[in-house]
Coordinates of C-alpha atoms in Angstrom, one line a residue:
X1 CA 119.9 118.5 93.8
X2 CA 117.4 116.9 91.7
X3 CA 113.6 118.9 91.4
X4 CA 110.7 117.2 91.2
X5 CA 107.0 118.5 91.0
X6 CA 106.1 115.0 93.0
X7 CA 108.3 112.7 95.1
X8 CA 106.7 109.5 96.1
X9 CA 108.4 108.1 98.8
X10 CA 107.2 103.9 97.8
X11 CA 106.9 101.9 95.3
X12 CA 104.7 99.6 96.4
X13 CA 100.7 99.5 94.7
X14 CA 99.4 102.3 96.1
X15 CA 102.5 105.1 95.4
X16 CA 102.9 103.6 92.1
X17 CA 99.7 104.0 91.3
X18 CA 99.5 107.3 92.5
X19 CA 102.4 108.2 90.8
X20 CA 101.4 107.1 87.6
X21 CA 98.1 109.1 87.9
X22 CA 100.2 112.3 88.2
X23 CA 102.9 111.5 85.7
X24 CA 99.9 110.8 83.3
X25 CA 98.9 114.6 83.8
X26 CA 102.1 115.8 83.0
X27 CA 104.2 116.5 86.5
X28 CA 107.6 115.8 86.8
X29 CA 107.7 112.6 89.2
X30 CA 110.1 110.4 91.3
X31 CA 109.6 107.2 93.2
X32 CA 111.7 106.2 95.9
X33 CA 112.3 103.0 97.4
X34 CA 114.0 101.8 99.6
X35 CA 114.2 98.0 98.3
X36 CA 116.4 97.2 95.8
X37 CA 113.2 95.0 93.9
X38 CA 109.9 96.1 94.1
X39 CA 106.8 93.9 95.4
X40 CA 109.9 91.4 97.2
X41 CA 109.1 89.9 99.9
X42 CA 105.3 88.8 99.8
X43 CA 103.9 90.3 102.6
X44 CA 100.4 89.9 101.5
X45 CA 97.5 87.4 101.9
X46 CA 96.7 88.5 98.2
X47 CA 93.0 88.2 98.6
X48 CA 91.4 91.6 96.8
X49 CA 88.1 92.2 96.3
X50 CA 85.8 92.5 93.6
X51 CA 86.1 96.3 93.3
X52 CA 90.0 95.9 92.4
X53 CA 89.2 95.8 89.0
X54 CA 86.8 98.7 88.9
X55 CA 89.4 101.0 90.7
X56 CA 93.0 99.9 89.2
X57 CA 94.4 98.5 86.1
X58 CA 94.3 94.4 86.7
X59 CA 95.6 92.2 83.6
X60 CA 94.2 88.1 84.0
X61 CA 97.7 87.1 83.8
X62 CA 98.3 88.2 87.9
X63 CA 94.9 86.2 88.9
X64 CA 95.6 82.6 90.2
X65 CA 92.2 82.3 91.3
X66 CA 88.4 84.1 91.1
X67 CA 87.0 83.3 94.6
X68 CA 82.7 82.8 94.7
X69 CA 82.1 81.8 98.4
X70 CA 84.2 81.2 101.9
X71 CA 83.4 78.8 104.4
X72 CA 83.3 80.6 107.8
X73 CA 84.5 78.4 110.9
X74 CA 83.8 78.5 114.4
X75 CA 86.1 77.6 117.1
X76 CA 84.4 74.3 117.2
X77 CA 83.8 74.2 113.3
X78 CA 80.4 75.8 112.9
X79 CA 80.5 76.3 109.6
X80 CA 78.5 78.9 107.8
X81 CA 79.1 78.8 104.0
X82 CA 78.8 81.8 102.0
X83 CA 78.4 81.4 98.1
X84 CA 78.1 83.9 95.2
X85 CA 77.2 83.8 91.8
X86 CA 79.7 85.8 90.4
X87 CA 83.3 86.2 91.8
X88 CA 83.6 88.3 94.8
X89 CA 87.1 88.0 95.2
X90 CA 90.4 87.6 93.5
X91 CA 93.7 85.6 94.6
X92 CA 96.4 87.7 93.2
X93 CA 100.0 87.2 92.1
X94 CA 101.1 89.9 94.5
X95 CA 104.6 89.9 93.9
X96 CA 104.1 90.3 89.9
X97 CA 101.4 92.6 90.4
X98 CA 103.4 94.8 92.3
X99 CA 106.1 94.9 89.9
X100 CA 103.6 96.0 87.0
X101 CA 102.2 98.5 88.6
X102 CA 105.8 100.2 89.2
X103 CA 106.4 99.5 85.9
X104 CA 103.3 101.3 84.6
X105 CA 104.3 104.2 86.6
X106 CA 107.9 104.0 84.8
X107 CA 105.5 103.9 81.0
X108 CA 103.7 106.5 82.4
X109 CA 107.1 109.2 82.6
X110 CA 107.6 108.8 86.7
X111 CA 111.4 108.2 87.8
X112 CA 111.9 105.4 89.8
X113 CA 115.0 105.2 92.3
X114 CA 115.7 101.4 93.8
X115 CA 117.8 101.7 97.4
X116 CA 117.1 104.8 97.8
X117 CA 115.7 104.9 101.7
X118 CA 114.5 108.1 102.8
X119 CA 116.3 109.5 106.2
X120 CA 113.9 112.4 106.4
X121 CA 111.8 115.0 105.2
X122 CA 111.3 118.4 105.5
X123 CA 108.0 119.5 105.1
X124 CA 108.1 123.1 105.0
X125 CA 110.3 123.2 101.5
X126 CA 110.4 119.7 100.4
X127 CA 113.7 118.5 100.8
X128 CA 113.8 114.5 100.7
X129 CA 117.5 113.2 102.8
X130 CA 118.3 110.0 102.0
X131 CA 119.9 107.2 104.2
X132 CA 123.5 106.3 102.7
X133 CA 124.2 109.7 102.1
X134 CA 123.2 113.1 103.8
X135 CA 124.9 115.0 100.7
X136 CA 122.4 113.3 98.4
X137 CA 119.1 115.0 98.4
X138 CA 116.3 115.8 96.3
X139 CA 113.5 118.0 96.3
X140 CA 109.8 118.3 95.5
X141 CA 107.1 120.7 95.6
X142 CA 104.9 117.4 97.1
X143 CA 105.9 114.7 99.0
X144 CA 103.9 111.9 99.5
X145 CA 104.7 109.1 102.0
X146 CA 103.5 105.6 100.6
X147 CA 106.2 104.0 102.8
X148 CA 104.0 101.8 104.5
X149 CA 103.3 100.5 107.9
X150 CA 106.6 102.0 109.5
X151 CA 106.9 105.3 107.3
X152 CA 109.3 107.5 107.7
X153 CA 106.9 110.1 106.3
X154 CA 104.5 109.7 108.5
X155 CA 106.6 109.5 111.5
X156 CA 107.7 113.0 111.1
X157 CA 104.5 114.4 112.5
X158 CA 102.6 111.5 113.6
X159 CA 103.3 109.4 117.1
X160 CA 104.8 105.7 116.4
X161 CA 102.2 103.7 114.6
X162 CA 100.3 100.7 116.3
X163 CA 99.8 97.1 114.2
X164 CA 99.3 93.6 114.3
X165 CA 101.9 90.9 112.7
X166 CA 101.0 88.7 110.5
X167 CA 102.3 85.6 109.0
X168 CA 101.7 83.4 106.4
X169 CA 102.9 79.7 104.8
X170 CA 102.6 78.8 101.3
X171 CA 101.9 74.9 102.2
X172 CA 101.1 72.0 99.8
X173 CA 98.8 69.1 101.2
X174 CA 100.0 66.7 98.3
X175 CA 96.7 65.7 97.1
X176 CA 93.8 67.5 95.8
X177 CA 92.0 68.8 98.2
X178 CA 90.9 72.9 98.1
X179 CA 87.6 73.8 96.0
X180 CA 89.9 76.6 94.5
X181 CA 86.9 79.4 94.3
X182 CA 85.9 79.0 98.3
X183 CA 88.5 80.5 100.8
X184 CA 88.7 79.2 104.6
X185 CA 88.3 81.6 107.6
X186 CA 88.4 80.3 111.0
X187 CA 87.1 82.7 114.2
X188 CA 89.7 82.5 117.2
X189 CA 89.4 84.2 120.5
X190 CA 93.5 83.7 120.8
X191 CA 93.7 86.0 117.7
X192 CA 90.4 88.3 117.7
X193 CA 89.9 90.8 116.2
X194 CA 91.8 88.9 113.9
X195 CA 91.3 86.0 112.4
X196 CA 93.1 82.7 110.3
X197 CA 93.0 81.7 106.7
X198 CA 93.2 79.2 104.1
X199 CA 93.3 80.6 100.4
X200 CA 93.8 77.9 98.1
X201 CA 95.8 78.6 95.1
X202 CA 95.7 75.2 93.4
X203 CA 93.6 71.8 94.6
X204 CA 96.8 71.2 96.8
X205 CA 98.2 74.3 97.4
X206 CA 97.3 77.5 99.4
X207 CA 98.3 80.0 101.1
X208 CA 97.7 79.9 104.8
X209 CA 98.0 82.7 107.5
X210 CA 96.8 85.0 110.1
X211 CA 96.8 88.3 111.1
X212 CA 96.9 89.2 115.5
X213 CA 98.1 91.1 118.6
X214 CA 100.9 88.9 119.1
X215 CA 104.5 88.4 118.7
X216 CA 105.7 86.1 115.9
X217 CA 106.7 82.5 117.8
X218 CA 103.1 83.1 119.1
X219 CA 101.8 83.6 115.2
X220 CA 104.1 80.3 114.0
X221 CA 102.1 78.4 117.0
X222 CA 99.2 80.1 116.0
X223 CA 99.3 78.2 111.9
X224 CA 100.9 75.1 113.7
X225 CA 98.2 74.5 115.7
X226 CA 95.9 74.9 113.0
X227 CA 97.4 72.8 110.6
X228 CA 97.7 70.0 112.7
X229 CA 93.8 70.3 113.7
X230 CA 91.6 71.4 110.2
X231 CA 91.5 67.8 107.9
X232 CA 91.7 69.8 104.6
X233 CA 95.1 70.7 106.2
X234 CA 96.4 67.5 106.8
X235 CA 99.9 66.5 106.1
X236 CA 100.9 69.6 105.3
X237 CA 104.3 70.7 103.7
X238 CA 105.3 74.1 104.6
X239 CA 107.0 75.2 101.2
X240 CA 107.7 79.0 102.4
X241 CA 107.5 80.9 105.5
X242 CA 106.4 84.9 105.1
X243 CA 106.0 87.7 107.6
X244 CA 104.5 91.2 107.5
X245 CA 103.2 93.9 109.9
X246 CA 99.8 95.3 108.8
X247 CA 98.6 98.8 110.4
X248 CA 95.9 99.8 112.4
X249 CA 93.4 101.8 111.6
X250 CA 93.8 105.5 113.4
X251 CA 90.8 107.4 112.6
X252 CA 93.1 110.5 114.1
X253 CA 95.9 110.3 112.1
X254 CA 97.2 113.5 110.7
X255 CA 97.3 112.6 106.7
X256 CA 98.8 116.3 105.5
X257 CA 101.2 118.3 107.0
X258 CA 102.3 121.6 104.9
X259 CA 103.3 120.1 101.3
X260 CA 103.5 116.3 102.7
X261 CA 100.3 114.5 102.8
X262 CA 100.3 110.2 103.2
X263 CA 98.4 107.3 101.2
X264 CA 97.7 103.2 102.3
X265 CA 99.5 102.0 104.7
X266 CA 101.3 105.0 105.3
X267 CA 97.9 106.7 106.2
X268 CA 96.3 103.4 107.9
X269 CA 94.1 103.4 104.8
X270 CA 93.1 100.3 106.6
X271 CA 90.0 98.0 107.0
X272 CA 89.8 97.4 110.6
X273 CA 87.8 94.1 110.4
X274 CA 89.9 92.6 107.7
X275 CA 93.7 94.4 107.9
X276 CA 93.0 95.1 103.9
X277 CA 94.1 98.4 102.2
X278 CA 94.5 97.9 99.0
X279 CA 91.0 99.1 97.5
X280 CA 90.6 101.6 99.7
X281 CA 94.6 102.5 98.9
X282 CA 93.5 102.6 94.9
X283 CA 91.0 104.8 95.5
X284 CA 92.7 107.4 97.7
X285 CA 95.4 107.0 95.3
X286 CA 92.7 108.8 92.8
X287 CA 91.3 110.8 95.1
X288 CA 94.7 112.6 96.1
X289 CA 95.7 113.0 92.4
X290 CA 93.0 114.9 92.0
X291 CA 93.5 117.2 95.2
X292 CA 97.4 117.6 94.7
X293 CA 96.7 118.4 90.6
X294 CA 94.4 121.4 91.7
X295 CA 97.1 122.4 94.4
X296 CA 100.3 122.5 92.1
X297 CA 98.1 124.1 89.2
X298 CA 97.1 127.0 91.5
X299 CA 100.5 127.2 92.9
X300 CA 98.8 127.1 96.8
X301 CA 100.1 124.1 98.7
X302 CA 97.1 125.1 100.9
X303 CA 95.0 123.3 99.5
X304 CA 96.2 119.9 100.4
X305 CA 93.9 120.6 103.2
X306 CA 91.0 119.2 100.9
X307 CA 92.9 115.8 101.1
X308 CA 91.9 114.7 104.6
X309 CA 88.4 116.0 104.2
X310 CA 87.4 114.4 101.2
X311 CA 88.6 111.0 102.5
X312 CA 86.5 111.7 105.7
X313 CA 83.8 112.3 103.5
X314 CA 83.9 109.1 101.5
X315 CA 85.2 106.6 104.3
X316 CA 84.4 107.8 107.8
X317 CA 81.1 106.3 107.8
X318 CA 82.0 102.8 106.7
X319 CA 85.2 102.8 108.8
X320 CA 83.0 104.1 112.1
X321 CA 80.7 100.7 111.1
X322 CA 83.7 98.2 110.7
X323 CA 86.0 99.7 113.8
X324 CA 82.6 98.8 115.8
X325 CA 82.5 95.0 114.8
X326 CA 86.2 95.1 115.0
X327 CA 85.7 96.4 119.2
X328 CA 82.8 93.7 119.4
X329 CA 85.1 90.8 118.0
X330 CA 88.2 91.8 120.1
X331 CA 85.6 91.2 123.7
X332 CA 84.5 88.0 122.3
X333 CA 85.3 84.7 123.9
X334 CA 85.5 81.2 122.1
X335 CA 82.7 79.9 124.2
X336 CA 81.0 83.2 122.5
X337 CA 82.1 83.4 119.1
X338 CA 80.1 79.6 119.3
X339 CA 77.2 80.7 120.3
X340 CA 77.1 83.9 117.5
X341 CA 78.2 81.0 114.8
X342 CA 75.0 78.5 116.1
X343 CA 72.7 81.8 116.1
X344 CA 73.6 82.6 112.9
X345 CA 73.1 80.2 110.9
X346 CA 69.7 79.1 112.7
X347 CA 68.6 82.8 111.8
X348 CA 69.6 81.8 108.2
X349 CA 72.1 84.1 108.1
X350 CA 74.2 82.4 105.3
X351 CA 71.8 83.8 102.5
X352 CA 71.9 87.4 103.7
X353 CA 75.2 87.3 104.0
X354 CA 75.7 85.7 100.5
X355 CA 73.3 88.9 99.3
X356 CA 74.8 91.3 101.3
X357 CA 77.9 90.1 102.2
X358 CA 81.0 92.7 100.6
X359 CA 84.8 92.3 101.3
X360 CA 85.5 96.3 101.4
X361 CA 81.6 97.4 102.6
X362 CA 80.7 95.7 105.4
X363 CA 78.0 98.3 106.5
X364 CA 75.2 97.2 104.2
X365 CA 75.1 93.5 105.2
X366 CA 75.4 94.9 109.6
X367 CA 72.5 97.2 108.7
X368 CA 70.5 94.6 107.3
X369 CA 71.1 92.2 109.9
X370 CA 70.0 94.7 112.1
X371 CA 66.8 95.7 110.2
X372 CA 65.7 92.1 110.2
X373 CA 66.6 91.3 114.2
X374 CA 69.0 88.9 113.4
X375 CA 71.5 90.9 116.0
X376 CA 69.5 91.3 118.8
X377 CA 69.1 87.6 118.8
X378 CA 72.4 87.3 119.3
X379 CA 73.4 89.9 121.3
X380 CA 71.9 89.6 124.3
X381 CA 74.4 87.2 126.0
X382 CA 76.8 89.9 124.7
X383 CA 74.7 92.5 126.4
X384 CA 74.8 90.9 130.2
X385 CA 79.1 90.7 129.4
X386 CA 78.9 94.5 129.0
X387 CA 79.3 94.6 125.2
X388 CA 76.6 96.9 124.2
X389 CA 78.6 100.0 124.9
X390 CA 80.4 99.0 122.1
X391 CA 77.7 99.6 120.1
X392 CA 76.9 103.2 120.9

């Protein structure tokens, strides 16, 4: 039986990442996943913001594209246009960028075992059963489930997790067409709280998608309907089909449970207005390096229990914000969304939210908006629906 200080069940961004902090400080580490390649499928819009590249190691080579604006559509194509001066986003090489972070993990002195699925965990003395064989086990003084939206980690003290599907086509319109630095986002009472996308990666090519409560014919209808009714979109040619399941957030999830404790998906490290992790992920990633380091040191698995608090401290504010739009969004009607769209940019709300707009912190730019009445002019017809309990 192997022995590990640190078994990190995932290789995917957010467990290698983690795993290379530790491996950097001198534990014995082992990555487990359950692919036989890491980052394969895509199952990512690939759209990360700004802050990526203060919180993780990002090399040009994975951008395809620095994104400085979006064009935000109503259901009846309002459009409010949001521009910045200096990039705001990045479209990422997912795939690639996956596979160096493993690999930096690897440089870093962390093990790394492809097909190794985990059956299950026990938490109490860190014994890690694996799927093909229950006479193959290892064991770890920490385990740390980065398995994702349906992780087996997690599962073993948490009740099933609840997501949306998403989907997504890499398309090619044949001409040029996309200003390659402005996504698309269209607004859609059929998907709210979630929402549709065009991320260009090219002037003819882009990568477009959607994230909803819905099964996936419903999501294929979803893009079909869409290409066949936005003109930069026209005569499409869907080059590959992708399909994913992206957590919801679940500010009661239990994230530690005696020497396990869980990171990204795994943990619904999730933006509930966007479906994004991956920041967030990065920084937890840190964050939990720090807190397991001090446990293993002082030899008291105890305190682990610092993990879920220290995340409270640094997220619970901004997440109580963005679950509020998200609840606001989901009541919303098309005839609705329309009317917020027409207020909004009468108000002149494309310029505050070009100021204040952020991909990972949506709080500032909602607390602005409120300081300067822009909400209440819209809210009212939301009031007399009964929305404004929402809001408390």
């Amino acid at each position: 039986m192997n022995q590990y200080d640190i078994a990190v069940v995932g290789a995917g961004p957010v467990g290698s990442t983690f795993a290379r902090y530790m491996a950097e400080k001198g534990f014995k580490v082992a990555i487990l996943e359950k692919k036989k390649e890491v980052g394969v499928p895509l199952q990512c819009a690939g759209l990360l913001g700004k802050k990526i590249k203060k919180v993780n190691n990002l090399p040009d080579e994975f951008i395809i594209n620095s994104v400085h604006g979006a064009f935000l559509h109503s259901p009846a194509d309002t459009v409010l246009s949001v521009n910045k001066k200096r990039p705001e986003a990045y479209v990422l090489d997912r795939v690639e960028y996956d596979k160096f972070l493993a690999e930096l993990a690897v440089n870093s002195g962390a093990d790394i075992f492809l097909n190794h699925g985990v059956e299950k965990v026990d938490s109490s003395n860190g014994d890690i059963h694996f799927k093909k064989s229950q006479n193959t086990k290892m064991s770890a003084d920490v385990i740390v489930g980065a398995d994702g939206h349906s992780s087996v980690i997690s599962r073993s003290f948490n009740p099933p997790v609840k997501s949306f599907q998403a989907a997504q086509y890499l398309v090619d319109v044949g001409e040029r067409r996309f200003k390659e630095d402005f996504v698309h986002l269209y607004a859609d009472s059929k998907v709210s709280p979630g929402f549709l996308w065009t991320i260009p990666l090219s002037e003819n090519t882009a990568r477009v998608g959607l994230f909803a409560d819905a099964n996936y014919p419903q999501l294929t209808q979803f893009l079909d309907e869409l290409i066949k009714k936005r003109p930069e979109l026209a005569g499409t040619t869907i080059l590959k089909k992708f399909y994913g399941v992206i957590p919801k957030h679940d500010p009661q999830k239990k994230l530690v449970n005696d020497r396990v404790i869980l990171l990204g998906d795994a943990a619904s490290q999730i933006k509930p207005t966007t479906g994004g992790g991956l920041i967030m992920g990065f920084v937890c990633a840190r964050m939990a390096s720090r807190i397991v380091s001090q446990a293993l040191d002082a030899e008291d698995i105890n305190l682990l229990q610092n993990y879920p608090k220290t995340y409270d401290d640094k997220f619970k504010n901004e997440l109580k914000v963005q679950l509020m739009v998200h609840k606001v969004f989901k009541s919303l009607n098309d005839s609705d969304l329309e009317y917020m769209f027409r207020k909004l940019k009468e108000e002149g709300a494309e310029d505050i939210i070009s100021q204040y707009g952020d991909m990972d912190n949506q709080s500032p730019l909602v607390k602005e908006m409120f300081k300067r009445g822009i909400l209440f002019s819209i809210l009212p017809k939301m009031l007399s629906r009964g929305i404004s309990s929402l809001w408390k």
